[in-house]
PDB file of C-alpha atoms and ligand atoms in Angstrom:
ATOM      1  CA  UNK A   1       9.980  26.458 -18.557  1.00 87.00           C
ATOM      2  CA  UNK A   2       8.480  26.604 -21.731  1.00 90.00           C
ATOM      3  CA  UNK A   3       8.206  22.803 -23.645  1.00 94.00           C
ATOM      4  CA  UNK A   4       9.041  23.133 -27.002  1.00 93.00           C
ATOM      5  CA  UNK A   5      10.057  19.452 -28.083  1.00 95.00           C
ATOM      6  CA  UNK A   6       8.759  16.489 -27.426  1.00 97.00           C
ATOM      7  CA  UNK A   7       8.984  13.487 -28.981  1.00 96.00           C
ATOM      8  CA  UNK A   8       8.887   9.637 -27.789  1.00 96.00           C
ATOM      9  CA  UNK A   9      12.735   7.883 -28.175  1.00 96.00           C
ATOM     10  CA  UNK A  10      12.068   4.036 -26.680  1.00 95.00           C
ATOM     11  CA  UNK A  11       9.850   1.260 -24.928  1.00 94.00           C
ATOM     12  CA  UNK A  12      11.549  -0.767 -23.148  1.00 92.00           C
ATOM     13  CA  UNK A  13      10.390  -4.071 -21.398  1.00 86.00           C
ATOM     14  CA  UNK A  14      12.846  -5.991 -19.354  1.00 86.00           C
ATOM     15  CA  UNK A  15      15.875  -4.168 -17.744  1.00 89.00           C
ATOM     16  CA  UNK A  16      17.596  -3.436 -20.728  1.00 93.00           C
ATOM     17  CA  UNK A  17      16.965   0.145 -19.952  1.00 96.00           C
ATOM     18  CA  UNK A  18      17.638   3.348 -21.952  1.00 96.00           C
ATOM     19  CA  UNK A  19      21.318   4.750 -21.299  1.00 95.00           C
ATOM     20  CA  UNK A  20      22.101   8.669 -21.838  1.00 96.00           C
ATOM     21  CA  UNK A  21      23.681  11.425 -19.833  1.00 96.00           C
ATOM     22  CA  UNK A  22      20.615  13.313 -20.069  1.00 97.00           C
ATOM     23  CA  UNK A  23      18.344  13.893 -16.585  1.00 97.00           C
ATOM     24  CA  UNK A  24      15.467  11.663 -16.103  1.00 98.00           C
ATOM     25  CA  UNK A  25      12.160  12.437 -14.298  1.00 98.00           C
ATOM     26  CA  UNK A  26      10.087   9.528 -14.094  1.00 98.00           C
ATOM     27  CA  UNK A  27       5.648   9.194 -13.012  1.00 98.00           C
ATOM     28  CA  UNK A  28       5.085   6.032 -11.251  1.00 97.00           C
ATOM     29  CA  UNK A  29       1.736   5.329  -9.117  1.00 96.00           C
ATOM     30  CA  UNK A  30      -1.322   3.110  -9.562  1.00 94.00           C
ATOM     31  CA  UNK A  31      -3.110   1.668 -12.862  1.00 91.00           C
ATOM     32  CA  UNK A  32      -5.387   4.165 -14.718  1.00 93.00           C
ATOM     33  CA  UNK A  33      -3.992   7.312 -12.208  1.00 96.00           C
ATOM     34  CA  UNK A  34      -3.240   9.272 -15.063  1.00 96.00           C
ATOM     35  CA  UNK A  35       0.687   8.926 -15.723  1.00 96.00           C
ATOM     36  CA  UNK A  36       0.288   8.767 -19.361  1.00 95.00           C
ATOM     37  CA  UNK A  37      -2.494  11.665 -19.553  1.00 96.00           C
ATOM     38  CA  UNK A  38      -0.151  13.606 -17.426  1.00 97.00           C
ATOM     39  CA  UNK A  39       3.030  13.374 -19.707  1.00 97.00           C
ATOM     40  CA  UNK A  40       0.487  14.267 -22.376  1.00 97.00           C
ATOM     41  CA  UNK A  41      -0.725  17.428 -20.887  1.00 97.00           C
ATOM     42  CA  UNK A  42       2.871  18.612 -19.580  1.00 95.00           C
ATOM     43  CA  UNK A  43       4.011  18.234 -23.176  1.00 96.00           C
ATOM     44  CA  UNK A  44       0.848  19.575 -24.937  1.00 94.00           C
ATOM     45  CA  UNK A  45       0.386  16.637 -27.174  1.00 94.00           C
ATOM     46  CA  UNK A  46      -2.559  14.587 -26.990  1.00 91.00           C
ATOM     47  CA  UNK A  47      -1.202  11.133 -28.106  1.00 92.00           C
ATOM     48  CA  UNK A  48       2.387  11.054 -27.014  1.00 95.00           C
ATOM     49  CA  UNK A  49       1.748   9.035 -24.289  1.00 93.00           C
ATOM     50  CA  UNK A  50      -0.631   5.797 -24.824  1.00 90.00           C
ATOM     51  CA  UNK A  51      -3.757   6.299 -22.259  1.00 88.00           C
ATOM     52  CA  UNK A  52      -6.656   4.105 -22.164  1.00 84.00           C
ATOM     53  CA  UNK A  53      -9.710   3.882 -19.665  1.00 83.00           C
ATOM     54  CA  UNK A  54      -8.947   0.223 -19.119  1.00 79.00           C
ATOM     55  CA  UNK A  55      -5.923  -0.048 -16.448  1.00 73.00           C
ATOM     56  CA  UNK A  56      -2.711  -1.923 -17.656  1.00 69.00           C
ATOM     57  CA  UNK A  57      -2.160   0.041 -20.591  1.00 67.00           C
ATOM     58  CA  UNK A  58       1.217   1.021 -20.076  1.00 69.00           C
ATOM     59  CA  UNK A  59       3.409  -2.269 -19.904  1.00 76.00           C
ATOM     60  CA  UNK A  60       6.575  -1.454 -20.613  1.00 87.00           C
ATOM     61  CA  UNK A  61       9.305   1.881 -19.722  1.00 93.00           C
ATOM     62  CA  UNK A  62       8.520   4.887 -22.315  1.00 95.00           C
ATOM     63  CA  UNK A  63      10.720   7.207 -22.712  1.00 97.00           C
ATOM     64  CA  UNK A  64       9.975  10.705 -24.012  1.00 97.00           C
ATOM     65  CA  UNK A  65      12.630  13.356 -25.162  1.00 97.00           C
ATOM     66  CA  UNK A  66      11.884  16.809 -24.400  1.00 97.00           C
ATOM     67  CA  UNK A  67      13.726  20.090 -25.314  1.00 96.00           C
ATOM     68  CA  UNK A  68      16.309  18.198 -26.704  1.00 95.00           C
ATOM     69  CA  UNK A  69      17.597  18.031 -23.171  1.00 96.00           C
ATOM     70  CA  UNK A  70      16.218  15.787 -20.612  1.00 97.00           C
ATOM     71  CA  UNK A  71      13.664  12.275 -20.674  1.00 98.00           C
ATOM     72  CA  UNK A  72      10.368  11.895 -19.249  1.00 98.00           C
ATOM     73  CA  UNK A  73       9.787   8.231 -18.126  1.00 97.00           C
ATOM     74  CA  UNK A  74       6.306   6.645 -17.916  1.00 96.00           C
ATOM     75  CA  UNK A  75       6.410   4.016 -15.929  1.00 93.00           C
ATOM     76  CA  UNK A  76       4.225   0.722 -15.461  1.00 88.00           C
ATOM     77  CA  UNK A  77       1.400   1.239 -13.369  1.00 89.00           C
ATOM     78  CA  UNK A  78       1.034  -1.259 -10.201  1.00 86.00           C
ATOM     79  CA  UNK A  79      -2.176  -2.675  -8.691  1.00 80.00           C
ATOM     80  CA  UNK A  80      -3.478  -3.848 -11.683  1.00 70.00           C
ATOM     81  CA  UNK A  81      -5.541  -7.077 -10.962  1.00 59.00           C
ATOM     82  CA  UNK A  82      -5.487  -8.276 -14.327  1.00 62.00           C
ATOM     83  CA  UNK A  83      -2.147  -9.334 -14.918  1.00 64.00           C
ATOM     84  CA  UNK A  84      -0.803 -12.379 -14.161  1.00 67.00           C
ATOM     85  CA  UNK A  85       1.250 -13.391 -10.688  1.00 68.00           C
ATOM     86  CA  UNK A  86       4.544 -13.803 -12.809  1.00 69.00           C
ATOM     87  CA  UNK A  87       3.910 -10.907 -14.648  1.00 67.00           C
ATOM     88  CA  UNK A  88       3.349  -8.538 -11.987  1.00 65.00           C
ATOM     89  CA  UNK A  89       6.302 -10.216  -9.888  1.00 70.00           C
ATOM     90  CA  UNK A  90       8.397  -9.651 -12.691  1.00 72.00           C
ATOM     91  CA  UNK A  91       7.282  -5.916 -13.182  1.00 77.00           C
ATOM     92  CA  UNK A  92       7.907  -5.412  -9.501  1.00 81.00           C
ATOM     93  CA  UNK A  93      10.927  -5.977 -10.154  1.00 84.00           C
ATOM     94  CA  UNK A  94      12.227  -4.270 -13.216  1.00 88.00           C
ATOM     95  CA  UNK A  95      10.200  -1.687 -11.970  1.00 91.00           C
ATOM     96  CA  UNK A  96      12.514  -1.581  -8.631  1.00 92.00           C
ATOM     97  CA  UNK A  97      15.383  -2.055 -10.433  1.00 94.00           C
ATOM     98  CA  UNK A  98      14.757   1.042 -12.860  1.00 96.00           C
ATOM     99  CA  UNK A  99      14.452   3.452  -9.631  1.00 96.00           C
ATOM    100  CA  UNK A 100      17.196   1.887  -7.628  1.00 95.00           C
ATOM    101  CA  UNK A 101      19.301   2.120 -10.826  1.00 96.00           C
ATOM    102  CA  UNK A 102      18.955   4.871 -12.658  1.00 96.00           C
ATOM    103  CA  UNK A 103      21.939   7.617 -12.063  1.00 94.00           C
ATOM    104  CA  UNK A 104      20.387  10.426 -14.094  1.00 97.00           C
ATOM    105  CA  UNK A 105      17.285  10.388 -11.835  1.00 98.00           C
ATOM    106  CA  UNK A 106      16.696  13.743 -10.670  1.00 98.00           C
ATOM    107  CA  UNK A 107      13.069  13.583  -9.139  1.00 98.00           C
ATOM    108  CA  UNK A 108       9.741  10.429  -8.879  1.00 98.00           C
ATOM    109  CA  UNK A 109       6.502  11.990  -9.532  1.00 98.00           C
ATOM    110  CA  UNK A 110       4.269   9.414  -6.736  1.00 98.00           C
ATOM    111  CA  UNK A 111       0.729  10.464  -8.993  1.00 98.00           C
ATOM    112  CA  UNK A 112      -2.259   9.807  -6.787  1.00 98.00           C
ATOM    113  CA  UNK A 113      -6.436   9.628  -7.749  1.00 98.00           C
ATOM    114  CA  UNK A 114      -7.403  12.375  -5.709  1.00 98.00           C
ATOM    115  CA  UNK A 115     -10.780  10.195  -4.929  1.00 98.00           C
ATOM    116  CA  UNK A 116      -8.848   7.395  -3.439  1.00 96.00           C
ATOM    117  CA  UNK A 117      -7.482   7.168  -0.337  1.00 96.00           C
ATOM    118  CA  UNK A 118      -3.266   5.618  -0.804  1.00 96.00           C
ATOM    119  CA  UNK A 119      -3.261   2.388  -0.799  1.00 95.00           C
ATOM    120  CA  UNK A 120      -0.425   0.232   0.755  1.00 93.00           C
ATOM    121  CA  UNK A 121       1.007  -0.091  -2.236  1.00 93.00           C
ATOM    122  CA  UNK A 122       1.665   3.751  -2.567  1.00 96.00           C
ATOM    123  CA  UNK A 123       2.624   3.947   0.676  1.00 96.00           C
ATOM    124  CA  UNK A 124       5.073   1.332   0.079  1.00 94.00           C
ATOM    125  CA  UNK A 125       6.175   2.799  -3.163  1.00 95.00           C
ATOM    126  CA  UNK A 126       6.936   6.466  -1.075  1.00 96.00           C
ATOM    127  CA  UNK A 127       8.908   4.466   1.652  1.00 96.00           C
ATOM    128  CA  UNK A 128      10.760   2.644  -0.776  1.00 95.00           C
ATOM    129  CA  UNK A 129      11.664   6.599  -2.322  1.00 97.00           C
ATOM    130  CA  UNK A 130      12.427   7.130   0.829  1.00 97.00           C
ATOM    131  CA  UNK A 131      14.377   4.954   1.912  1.00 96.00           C
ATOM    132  CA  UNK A 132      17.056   4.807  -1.083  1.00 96.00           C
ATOM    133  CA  UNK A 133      16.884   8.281  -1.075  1.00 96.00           C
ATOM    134  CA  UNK A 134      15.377   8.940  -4.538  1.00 96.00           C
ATOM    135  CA  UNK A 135      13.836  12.464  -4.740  1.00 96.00           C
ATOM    136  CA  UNK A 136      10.408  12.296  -5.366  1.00 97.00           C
ATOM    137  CA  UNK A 137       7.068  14.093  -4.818  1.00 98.00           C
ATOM    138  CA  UNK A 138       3.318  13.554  -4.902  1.00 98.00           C
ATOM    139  CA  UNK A 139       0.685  14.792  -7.532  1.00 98.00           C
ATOM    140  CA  UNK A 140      -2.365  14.244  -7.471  1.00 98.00           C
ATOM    141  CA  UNK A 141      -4.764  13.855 -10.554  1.00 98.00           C
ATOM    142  CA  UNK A 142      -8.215  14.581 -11.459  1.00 98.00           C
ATOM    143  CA  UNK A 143      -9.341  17.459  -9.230  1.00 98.00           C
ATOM    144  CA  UNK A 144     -12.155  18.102 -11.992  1.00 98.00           C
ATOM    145  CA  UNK A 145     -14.085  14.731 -10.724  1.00 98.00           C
ATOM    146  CA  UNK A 146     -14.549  16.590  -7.012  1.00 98.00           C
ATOM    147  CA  UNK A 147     -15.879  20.020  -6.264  1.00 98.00           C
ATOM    148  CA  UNK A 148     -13.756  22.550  -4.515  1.00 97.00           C
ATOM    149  CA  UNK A 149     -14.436  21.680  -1.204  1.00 98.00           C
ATOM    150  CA  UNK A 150     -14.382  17.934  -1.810  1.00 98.00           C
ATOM    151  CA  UNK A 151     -10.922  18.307  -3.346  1.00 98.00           C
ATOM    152  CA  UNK A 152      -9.835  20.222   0.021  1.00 97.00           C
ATOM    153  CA  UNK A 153     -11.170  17.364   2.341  1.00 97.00           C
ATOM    154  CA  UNK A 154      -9.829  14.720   0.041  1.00 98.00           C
ATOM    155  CA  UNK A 155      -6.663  16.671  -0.066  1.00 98.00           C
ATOM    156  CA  UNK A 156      -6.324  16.199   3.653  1.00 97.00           C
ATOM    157  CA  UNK A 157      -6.935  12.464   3.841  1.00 97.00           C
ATOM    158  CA  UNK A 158      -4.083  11.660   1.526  1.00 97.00           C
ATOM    159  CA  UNK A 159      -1.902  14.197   3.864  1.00 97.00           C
ATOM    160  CA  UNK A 160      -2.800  12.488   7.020  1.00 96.00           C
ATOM    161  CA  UNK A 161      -2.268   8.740   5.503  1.00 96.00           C
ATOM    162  CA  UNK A 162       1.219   9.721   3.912  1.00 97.00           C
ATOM    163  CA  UNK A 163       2.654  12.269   6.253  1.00 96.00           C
ATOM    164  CA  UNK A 164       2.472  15.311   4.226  1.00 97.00           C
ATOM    165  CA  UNK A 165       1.897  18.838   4.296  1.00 96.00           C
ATOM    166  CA  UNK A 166      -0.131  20.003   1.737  1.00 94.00           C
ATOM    167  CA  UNK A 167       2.286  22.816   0.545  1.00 94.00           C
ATOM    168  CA  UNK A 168       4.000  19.127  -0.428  1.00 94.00           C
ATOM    169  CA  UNK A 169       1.622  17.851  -3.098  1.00 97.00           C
ATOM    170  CA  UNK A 170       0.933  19.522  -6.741  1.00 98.00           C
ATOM    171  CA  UNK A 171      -2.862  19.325  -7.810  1.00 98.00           C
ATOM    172  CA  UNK A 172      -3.757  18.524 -11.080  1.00 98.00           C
ATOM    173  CA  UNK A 173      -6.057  17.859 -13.509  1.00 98.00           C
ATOM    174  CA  UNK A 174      -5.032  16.963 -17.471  1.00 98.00           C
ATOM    175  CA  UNK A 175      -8.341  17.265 -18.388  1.00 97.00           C
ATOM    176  CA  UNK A 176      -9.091  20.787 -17.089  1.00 96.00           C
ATOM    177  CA  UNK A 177      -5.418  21.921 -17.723  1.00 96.00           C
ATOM    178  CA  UNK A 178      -4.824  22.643 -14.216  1.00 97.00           C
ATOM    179  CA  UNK A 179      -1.568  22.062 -12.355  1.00 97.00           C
ATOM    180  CA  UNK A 180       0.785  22.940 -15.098  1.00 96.00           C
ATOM    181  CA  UNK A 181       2.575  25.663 -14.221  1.00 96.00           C
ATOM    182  CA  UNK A 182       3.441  24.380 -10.210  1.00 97.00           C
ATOM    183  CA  UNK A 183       4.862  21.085 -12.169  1.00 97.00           C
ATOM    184  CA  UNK A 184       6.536  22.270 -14.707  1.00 97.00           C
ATOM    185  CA  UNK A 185       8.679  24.871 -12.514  1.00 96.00           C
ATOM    186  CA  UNK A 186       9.131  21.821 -10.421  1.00 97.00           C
ATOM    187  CA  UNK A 187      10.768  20.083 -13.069  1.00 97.00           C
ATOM    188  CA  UNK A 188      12.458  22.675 -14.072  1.00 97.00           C
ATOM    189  CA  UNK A 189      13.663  23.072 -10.228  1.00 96.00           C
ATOM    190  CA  UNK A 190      15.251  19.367 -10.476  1.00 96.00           C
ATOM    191  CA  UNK A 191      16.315  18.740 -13.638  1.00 94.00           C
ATOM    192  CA  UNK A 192      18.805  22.034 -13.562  1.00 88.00           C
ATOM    193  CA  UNK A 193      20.110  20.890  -9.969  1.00 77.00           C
TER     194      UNK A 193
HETATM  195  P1  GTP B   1      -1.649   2.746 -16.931  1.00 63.65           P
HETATM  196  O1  GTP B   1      -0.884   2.994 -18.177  1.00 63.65           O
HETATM  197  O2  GTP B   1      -2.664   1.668 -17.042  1.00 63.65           O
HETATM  198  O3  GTP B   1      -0.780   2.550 -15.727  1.00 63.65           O
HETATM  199  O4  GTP B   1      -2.567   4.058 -16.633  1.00 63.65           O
HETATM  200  P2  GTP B   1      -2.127   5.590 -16.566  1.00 63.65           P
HETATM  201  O5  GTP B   1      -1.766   5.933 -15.165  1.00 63.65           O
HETATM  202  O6  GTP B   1      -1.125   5.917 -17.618  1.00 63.65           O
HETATM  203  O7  GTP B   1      -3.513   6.341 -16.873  1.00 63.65           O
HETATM  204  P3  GTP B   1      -4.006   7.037 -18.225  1.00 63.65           P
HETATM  205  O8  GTP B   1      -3.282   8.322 -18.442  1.00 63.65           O
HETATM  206  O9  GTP B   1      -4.025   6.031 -19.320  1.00 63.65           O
HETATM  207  O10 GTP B   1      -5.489   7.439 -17.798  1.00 63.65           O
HETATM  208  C1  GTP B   1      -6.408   6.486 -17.291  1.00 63.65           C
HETATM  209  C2  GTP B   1      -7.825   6.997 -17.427  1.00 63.65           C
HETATM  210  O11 GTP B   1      -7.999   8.157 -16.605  1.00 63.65           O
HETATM  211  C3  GTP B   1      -8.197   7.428 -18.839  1.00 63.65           C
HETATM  212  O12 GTP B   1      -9.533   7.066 -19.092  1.00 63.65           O
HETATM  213  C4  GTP B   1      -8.035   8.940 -18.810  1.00 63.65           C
HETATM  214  O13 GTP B   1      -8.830   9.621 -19.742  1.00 63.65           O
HETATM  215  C5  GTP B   1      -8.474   9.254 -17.392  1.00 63.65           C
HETATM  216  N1  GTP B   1      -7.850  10.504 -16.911  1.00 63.65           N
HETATM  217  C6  GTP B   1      -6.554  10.844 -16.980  1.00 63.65           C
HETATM  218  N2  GTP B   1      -6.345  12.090 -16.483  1.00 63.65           N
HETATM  219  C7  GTP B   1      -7.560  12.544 -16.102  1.00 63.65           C
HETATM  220  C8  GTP B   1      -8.014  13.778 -15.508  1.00 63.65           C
HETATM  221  O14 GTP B   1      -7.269  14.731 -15.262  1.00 63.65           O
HETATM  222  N3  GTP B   1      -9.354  13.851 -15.236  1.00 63.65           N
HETATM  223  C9  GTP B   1     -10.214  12.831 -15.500  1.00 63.65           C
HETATM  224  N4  GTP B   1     -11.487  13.015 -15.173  1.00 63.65           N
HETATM  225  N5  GTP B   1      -9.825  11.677 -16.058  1.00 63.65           N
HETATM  226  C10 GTP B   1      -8.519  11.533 -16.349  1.00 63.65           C
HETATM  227 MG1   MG B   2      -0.084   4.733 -18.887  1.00 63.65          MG
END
């Protein structure tokens, strides 16, 4: 699949979310992971997507247009110390809401630091797919922090802690450009199904 439009259509912050007939592929996972970077290198544009080094930075449910046919969703990150008790409660929420909700979503990308190992919070987040049967997959970002090898043995900690084959995960990096062509043909695989 070739991405020749892309263009940002709304922010939204409570539950009021965006309603089309158009298929939706959304990137959830940790503060600072790389959602936003991602979205950014998929589409080829370096500022679609807000990204920042400090974690928090994207708040609210951004919705990005592309081809004129289907919406990329960046979502809030979680595990973000900063924010307040209420504020993180209520972005749990919306947040659940959103995934539980959504009709036109055809696949979750679960986007993982490929120096961490999951934390229980991903591993909630992937039962949670699970368990209301949301299709979804992991990616992992960053592979051009680690050297080859490192990446391999890294690769196979987040396997063992997750329960996944590594023939399951797509390995990426937005700064090197690597990745693309195994997630785009997945998205391509789910939002034509
Ligand atoms: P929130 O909006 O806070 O949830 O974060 P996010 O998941 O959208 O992360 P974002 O894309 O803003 O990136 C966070 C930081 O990681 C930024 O400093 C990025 O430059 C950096 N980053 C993103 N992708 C890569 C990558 O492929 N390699 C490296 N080395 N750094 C990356
Ligand atoms: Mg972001």
């Amino acid at each position: 699949m070739l991405i020749k439009q892309a263009e940002f259509v709304k922010s939204v912050a409570d539950n009021n979310f965006y309603q089309s007939d158009m298929s939706e592929i959304a990137f959830v996972g940790r503060s600072n992971v790389g959602k936003s970077s991602l979205i950014n290198f998929i589409t080829n544009r370096k500022k679609l997507a807000k990204t920042s080094s400090t974690p928090g930075k994207t708040k609210l449910i951004n919705y990005f247009i592309i081809n004129n046919s289907f919406l990329l969703v960046d979502l809030p990150g979680y595990g973000y110390a900063e924010v307040s008790k209420k504020e993180k409660t209520n972005w749990a929420k919306y947040l659940e809401e959103y995934l539980r909700t959504s009709k036109n979503l055809k696949c979750v990308y679960l986007l993982l630091d490929i120096r961490r190992t999951p934390t229980n919070q991903d591993e909630q987040m992937l039962e949670f797919l699970y368990f209301n049967r949301i299709p979804c997959k992991v990616v992992v970002t960053k592979i051009d922090t680690l050297s080859r090898s490192q990446v391999a043995s890294h690769l196979i900690i987040i396997c063992n802690k997750l329960g996944l084959n590594k023939e399951d995960i797509i390995v990426t990096s937005s700064w090197d450009k690597k990745g693309l062509d195994a997630l785009l043909k997945d998205i391509e695989h789910y939002v034509s199904s």
